[in-house]
Amino acid sequence: MENFGGEIALRLLLLSLFIVCSVWGAELHFDLYKKESSNPSHTLLVIGGVHGDEPGGYFAASFLVKYYDIKKGALWVVPNLNFDSIIRFRRGIYGDMNRKFASIKKSDPDYTIVNDIKKIILNEQVDLILNLHDGRGYYREKWENTIFNPFAWGQACIIDQEEIDGCKFGDLNKIAQKVNSALNNKKLKKNHHAFHIKNTKTKFKDEQMKLSLTYFAITHNKPALAIETSKNINDLATKIYYQLNAIEEFMKILEIEFEREFELSIETINNLLKNDLDYIVINDNIVLPLKNIKKSIRFFPLTERKISFICDDPLVTVVERGKNYVIYRGYKKLTALYPQYFKSGCEKRGMEFVIDGKKEYVQIPSVVKVKKNFKVLASDDIRVNVIGFSKKGVLNENNIEIEKKECQDRYSIDSFHKMYRVEFYKDKSFCGSVIVYFD
Ligand SMILES: [Zn+2]
């Protein structure tokens, strides 16, 4: 048997997570993840998701949070700046957030977010800022056609001006050149994916860009660039691949050393997008594996109308929709929870089980693997409910040996009918649940 509970808790502890909550305005606020080593060097701030319909940028940022370890220097990541727009796959549901950095009205729903990110940008520890985007077409200095031209944004490092005077890493053009040549010397998937430098010459030429995040940064003596992968590349993994390659080059320039948990290839990124085992822990007493989760889960036990959750994936969130709750990963809707409310007050943190003939103590919440059968050995004051199992005349499913074939497919939480909820109650209180995974 494997007990995943401890492993999840450990992985979550390893992330130093800062959540700033907003009470009004946008529904979801961004998160700042600080990955710092004890080995001093520079600090890179990476911002994903200023535009909600540009997933190459924000998924790349989420990969930094999930799979990178910093060995020297520091990497700060905001993977979900405009989270309300990300879950709706819209550029900006309250207007273009990247045009609100010169001034913003107090009544603007983005007000808190824009002000909070400005403070992080101006933090004296931050040496350089990257704003991640997916842009139209492929930027080229000279007009070739409607896709490859000077008005396009894709596959480019964007700078507002050549350099910022008297500022470390202020040589924006040279830095962008270095990054681009490293990127273009690596194996591009297609030759036309080559990166170019787009200098918007914001101060003299671009009134719109004067309102942007990077221009706010550079006018406050903070070097900042945008990385744009192309919206014309349809494959998400390919866009993440280019973003991560570019960010790694920036880290090299800033002398930030890192380790990543995977090989940097389009194939591996694709595999991680599809198959990574993410768990969400809800209200500290329920865990749901998100891979292959069904579109809806009924009779979801809650003890209050507020959900708190922890998940390794920074793009996973839970939002209230009417009487229900919806779990998203980025713009992908994973499942809807239809709640049923119970009293709180049961403090049980674990339970005796017999799994394939072996006695085990199982934490609440956790996922346990079962080959043949299991049974719960709860104390007399606990009622056990295995969702999907029923036996005539039995109300408490404690001390009953249960096999997979006795559980009905339609009550599994996953579409392959392998995972079932085992819930514990004390009088009218919900204690928590364990997921039994028939392997
Ligand atoms: Zn954008």
PDB file of N, CA and C in Angstrom, residues 290-340:
ATOM      1  N   LEU A 290      -6.745  14.789  -9.432  1.00  0.00           N
ATOM      2  CA  LEU A 290      -7.392  15.552 -10.513  1.00  0.00           C
ATOM      3  C   LEU A 290      -7.308  14.867 -11.882  1.00  0.00           C
ATOM      4  N   LYS A 291      -6.406  13.900 -12.003  1.00  0.00           N
ATOM      5  CA  LYS A 291      -6.273  13.230 -13.298  1.00  0.00           C
ATOM      6  C   LYS A 291      -7.513  12.376 -13.560  1.00  0.00           C
ATOM      7  N   ASN A 292      -8.098  12.542 -14.730  1.00  0.00           N
ATOM      8  CA  ASN A 292      -9.281  11.773 -15.150  1.00  0.00           C
ATOM      9  C   ASN A 292     -10.493  11.977 -14.235  1.00  0.00           C
ATOM     10  N   ILE A 293     -10.521  13.083 -13.525  1.00  0.00           N
ATOM     11  CA  ILE A 293     -11.658  13.302 -12.627  1.00  0.00           C
ATOM     12  C   ILE A 293     -12.935  13.499 -13.455  1.00  0.00           C
ATOM     13  N   LYS A 294     -14.072  12.996 -12.933  1.00  0.00           N
ATOM     14  CA  LYS A 294     -15.344  13.135 -13.663  1.00  0.00           C
ATOM     15  C   LYS A 294     -15.795  14.592 -13.709  1.00  0.00           C
ATOM     16  N   LYS A 295     -16.677  14.896 -14.643  1.00  0.00           N
ATOM     17  CA  LYS A 295     -17.136  16.274 -14.868  1.00  0.00           C
ATOM     18  C   LYS A 295     -17.908  16.846 -13.679  1.00  0.00           C
ATOM     19  N   SER A 296     -18.477  15.954 -12.882  1.00  0.00           N
ATOM     20  CA  SER A 296     -19.176  16.456 -11.693  1.00  0.00           C
ATOM     21  C   SER A 296     -19.121  15.416 -10.579  1.00  0.00           C
ATOM     22  N   ILE A 297     -19.151  15.933  -9.349  1.00  0.00           N
ATOM     23  CA  ILE A 297     -19.181  15.054  -8.182  1.00  0.00           C
ATOM     24  C   ILE A 297     -20.353  15.492  -7.312  1.00  0.00           C
ATOM     25  N   ARG A 298     -21.288  14.584  -7.127  1.00  0.00           N
ATOM     26  CA  ARG A 298     -22.501  14.898  -6.379  1.00  0.00           C
ATOM     27  C   ARG A 298     -22.360  14.555  -4.897  1.00  0.00           C
ATOM     28  N   PHE A 299     -23.218  15.145  -4.088  1.00  0.00           N
ATOM     29  CA  PHE A 299     -23.222  14.915  -2.637  1.00  0.00           C
ATOM     30  C   PHE A 299     -21.822  15.102  -2.063  1.00  0.00           C
ATOM     31  N   PHE A 300     -21.213  16.208  -2.428  1.00  0.00           N
ATOM     32  CA  PHE A 300     -19.853  16.479  -1.959  1.00  0.00           C
ATOM     33  C   PHE A 300     -19.933  17.075  -0.551  1.00  0.00           C
ATOM     34  N   PRO A 301     -19.404  16.353   0.455  1.00  0.00           N
ATOM     35  CA  PRO A 301     -19.640  16.785   1.840  1.00  0.00           C
ATOM     36  C   PRO A 301     -18.827  18.015   2.241  1.00  0.00           C
ATOM     37  N   LEU A 302     -19.534  19.035   2.704  1.00  0.00           N
ATOM     38  CA  LEU A 302     -18.873  20.246   3.195  1.00  0.00           C
ATOM     39  C   LEU A 302     -19.460  20.594   4.553  1.00  0.00           C
ATOM     40  N   THR A 303     -18.655  21.259   5.385  1.00  0.00           N
ATOM     41  CA  THR A 303     -19.159  21.663   6.691  1.00  0.00           C
ATOM     42  C   THR A 303     -19.425  23.167   6.760  1.00  0.00           C
ATOM     43  N   GLU A 304     -18.990  23.892   5.725  1.00  0.00           N
ATOM     44  CA  GLU A 304     -19.339  25.309   5.676  1.00  0.00           C
ATOM     45  C   GLU A 304     -19.371  25.765   4.213  1.00  0.00           C
ATOM     46  N   ARG A 305     -19.882  26.966   3.993  1.00  0.00           N
ATOM     47  CA  ARG A 305     -20.043  27.443   2.624  1.00  0.00           C
ATOM     48  C   ARG A 305     -18.784  28.034   2.044  1.00  0.00           C
ATOM     49  N   LYS A 306     -17.702  27.925   2.779  1.00  0.00           N
ATOM     50  CA  LYS A 306     -16.436  28.447   2.265  1.00  0.00           C
ATOM     51  C   LYS A 306     -15.486  27.294   2.015  1.00  0.00           C
ATOM     52  N   ILE A 307     -14.830  27.322   0.836  1.00  0.00           N
ATOM     53  CA  ILE A 307     -13.867  26.270   0.542  1.00  0.00           C
ATOM     54  C   ILE A 307     -12.465  26.839   0.656  1.00  0.00           C
ATOM     55  N   SER A 308     -11.607  26.117   1.388  1.00  0.00           N
ATOM     56  CA  SER A 308     -10.183  26.455   1.313  1.00  0.00           C
ATOM     57  C   SER A 308      -9.489  25.244   0.697  1.00  0.00           C
ATOM     58  N   PHE A 309      -8.435  25.479  -0.020  1.00  0.00           N
ATOM     59  CA  PHE A 309      -7.814  24.345  -0.702  1.00  0.00           C
ATOM     60  C   PHE A 309      -6.317  24.560  -0.856  1.00  0.00           C
ATOM     61  N   ILE A 310      -5.624  23.452  -1.087  1.00  0.00           N
ATOM     62  CA  ILE A 310      -4.197  23.491  -1.407  1.00  0.00           C
ATOM     63  C   ILE A 310      -3.977  22.584  -2.604  1.00  0.00           C
ATOM     64  N   CYS A 311      -3.182  23.056  -3.563  1.00  0.00           N
ATOM     65  CA  CYS A 311      -2.854  22.232  -4.717  1.00  0.00           C
ATOM     66  C   CYS A 311      -1.454  22.605  -5.182  1.00  0.00           C
ATOM     67  N   ASP A 312      -0.714  21.604  -5.621  1.00  0.00           N
ATOM     68  CA  ASP A 312       0.639  21.842  -6.140  1.00  0.00           C
ATOM     69  C   ASP A 312       0.639  22.687  -7.405  1.00  0.00           C
ATOM     70  N   ASP A 313      -0.452  22.626  -8.149  1.00  0.00           N
ATOM     71  CA  ASP A 313      -0.512  23.344  -9.422  1.00  0.00           C
ATOM     72  C   ASP A 313      -1.077  24.747  -9.192  1.00  0.00           C
ATOM     73  N   PRO A 314      -0.279  25.796  -9.450  1.00  0.00           N
ATOM     74  CA  PRO A 314      -0.737  27.148  -9.126  1.00  0.00           C
ATOM     75  C   PRO A 314      -1.859  27.640 -10.034  1.00  0.00           C
ATOM     76  N   LEU A 315      -2.144  26.920 -11.114  1.00  0.00           N
ATOM     77  CA  LEU A 315      -3.244  27.343 -11.982  1.00  0.00           C
ATOM     78  C   LEU A 315      -4.560  26.658 -11.603  1.00  0.00           C
ATOM     79  N   VAL A 316      -4.503  25.817 -10.576  1.00  0.00           N
ATOM     80  CA  VAL A 316      -5.735  25.163 -10.117  1.00  0.00           C
ATOM     81  C   VAL A 316      -6.420  26.079  -9.108  1.00  0.00           C
ATOM     82  N   THR A 317      -7.712  26.257  -9.290  1.00  0.00           N
ATOM     83  CA  THR A 317      -8.464  27.071  -8.330  1.00  0.00           C
ATOM     84  C   THR A 317      -9.893  26.558  -8.212  1.00  0.00           C
ATOM     85  N   VAL A 318     -10.566  26.994  -7.152  1.00  0.00           N
ATOM     86  CA  VAL A 318     -11.955  26.605  -6.928  1.00  0.00           C
ATOM     87  C   VAL A 318     -12.782  27.879  -6.863  1.00  0.00           C
ATOM     88  N   VAL A 319     -13.830  27.953  -7.679  1.00  0.00           N
ATOM     89  CA  VAL A 319     -14.679  29.140  -7.619  1.00  0.00           C
ATOM     90  C   VAL A 319     -16.130  28.747  -7.369  1.00  0.00           C
ATOM     91  N   GLU A 320     -16.821  29.621  -6.653  1.00  0.00           N
ATOM     92  CA  GLU A 320     -18.216  29.398  -6.335  1.00  0.00           C
ATOM     93  C   GLU A 320     -19.047  29.765  -7.555  1.00  0.00           C
ATOM     94  N   ARG A 321     -19.941  28.887  -7.971  1.00  0.00           N
ATOM     95  CA  ARG A 321     -20.847  29.173  -9.083  1.00  0.00           C
ATOM     96  C   ARG A 321     -22.252  28.778  -8.657  1.00  0.00           C
ATOM     97  N   GLY A 322     -23.052  29.767  -8.270  1.00  0.00           N
ATOM     98  CA  GLY A 322     -24.376  29.475  -7.744  1.00  0.00           C
ATOM     99  C   GLY A 322     -24.233  28.680  -6.458  1.00  0.00           C
ATOM    100  N   LYS A 323     -24.920  27.534  -6.402  1.00  0.00           N
ATOM    101  CA  LYS A 323     -24.839  26.716  -5.187  1.00  0.00           C
ATOM    102  C   LYS A 323     -23.649  25.764  -5.231  1.00  0.00           C
ATOM    103  N   ASN A 324     -22.962  25.724  -6.362  1.00  0.00           N
ATOM    104  CA  ASN A 324     -21.917  24.724  -6.550  1.00  0.00           C
ATOM    105  C   ASN A 324     -20.521  25.348  -6.578  1.00  0.00           C
ATOM    106  N   TYR A 325     -19.523  24.482  -6.681  1.00  0.00           N
ATOM    107  CA  TYR A 325     -18.132  24.923  -6.789  1.00  0.00           C
ATOM    108  C   TYR A 325     -17.515  24.285  -8.027  1.00  0.00           C
ATOM    109  N   VAL A 326     -16.709  25.063  -8.744  1.00  0.00           N
ATOM    110  CA  VAL A 326     -16.078  24.533  -9.950  1.00  0.00           C
ATOM    111  C   VAL A 326     -14.565  24.565  -9.759  1.00  0.00           C
ATOM    112  N   ILE A 327     -13.918  23.461 -10.107  1.00  0.00           N
ATOM    113  CA  ILE A 327     -12.450  23.405 -10.044  1.00  0.00           C
ATOM    114  C   ILE A 327     -11.902  23.609 -11.452  1.00  0.00           C
ATOM    115  N   TYR A 328     -11.033  24.575 -11.590  1.00  0.00           N
ATOM    116  CA  TYR A 328     -10.376  24.861 -12.872  1.00  0.00           C
ATOM    117  C   TYR A 328      -8.887  24.571 -12.784  1.00  0.00           C
ATOM    118  N   ARG A 329      -8.288  24.194 -13.922  1.00  0.00           N
ATOM    119  CA  ARG A 329      -6.830  24.313 -14.106  1.00  0.00           C
ATOM    120  C   ARG A 329      -6.660  25.279 -15.271  1.00  0.00           C
ATOM    121  N   GLY A 330      -6.180  26.486 -14.966  1.00  0.00           N
ATOM    122  CA  GLY A 330      -6.138  27.500 -16.011  1.00  0.00           C
ATOM    123  C   GLY A 330      -7.551  27.694 -16.539  1.00  0.00           C
ATOM    124  N   TYR A 331      -7.717  27.645 -17.849  1.00  0.00           N
ATOM    125  CA  TYR A 331      -9.047  27.836 -18.437  1.00  0.00           C
ATOM    126  C   TYR A 331      -9.814  26.519 -18.566  1.00  0.00           C
ATOM    127  N   LYS A 332      -9.181  25.420 -18.156  1.00  0.00           N
ATOM    128  CA  LYS A 332      -9.867  24.132 -18.300  1.00  0.00           C
ATOM    129  C   LYS A 332     -10.690  23.828 -17.064  1.00  0.00           C
ATOM    130  N   LYS A 333     -11.974  23.598 -17.307  1.00  0.00           N
ATOM    131  CA  LYS A 333     -12.864  23.246 -16.206  1.00  0.00           C
ATOM    132  C   LYS A 333     -12.681  21.764 -15.918  1.00  0.00           C
ATOM    133  N   LEU A 334     -12.249  21.431 -14.711  1.00  0.00           N
ATOM    134  CA  LEU A 334     -11.982  20.025 -14.414  1.00  0.00           C
ATOM    135  C   LEU A 334     -13.214  19.313 -13.881  1.00  0.00           C
ATOM    136  N   THR A 335     -13.870  19.923 -12.913  1.00  0.00           N
ATOM    137  CA  THR A 335     -15.057  19.269 -12.349  1.00  0.00           C
ATOM    138  C   THR A 335     -15.916  20.287 -11.600  1.00  0.00           C
ATOM    139  N   ALA A 336     -17.183  19.896 -11.396  1.00  0.00           N
ATOM    140  CA  ALA A 336     -18.079  20.715 -10.572  1.00  0.00           C
ATOM    141  C   ALA A 336     -18.454  19.899  -9.340  1.00  0.00           C
ATOM    142  N   LEU A 337     -18.409  20.548  -8.192  1.00  0.00           N
ATOM    143  CA  LEU A 337     -18.767  19.881  -6.941  1.00  0.00           C
ATOM    144  C   LEU A 337     -20.160  20.336  -6.529  1.00  0.00           C
ATOM    145  N   TYR A 338     -21.075  19.371  -6.335  1.00  0.00           N
ATOM    146  CA  TYR A 338     -22.414  19.696  -5.862  1.00  0.00           C
ATOM    147  C   TYR A 338     -22.463  19.376  -4.377  1.00  0.00           C
ATOM    148  N   PRO A 339     -22.461  20.396  -3.537  1.00  0.00           N
ATOM    149  CA  PRO A 339     -22.262  20.122  -2.111  1.00  0.00           C
ATOM    150  C   PRO A 339     -23.502  19.621  -1.362  1.00  0.00           C
ATOM    151  N   GLN A 340     -23.196  18.917  -0.289  1.00  0.00           N
ATOM    152  CA  GLN A 340     -24.209  18.559   0.693  1.00  0.00           C
ATOM    153  C   GLN A 340     -23.597  18.959   2.034  1.00  0.00           C
TER     154      GLN A 340
END
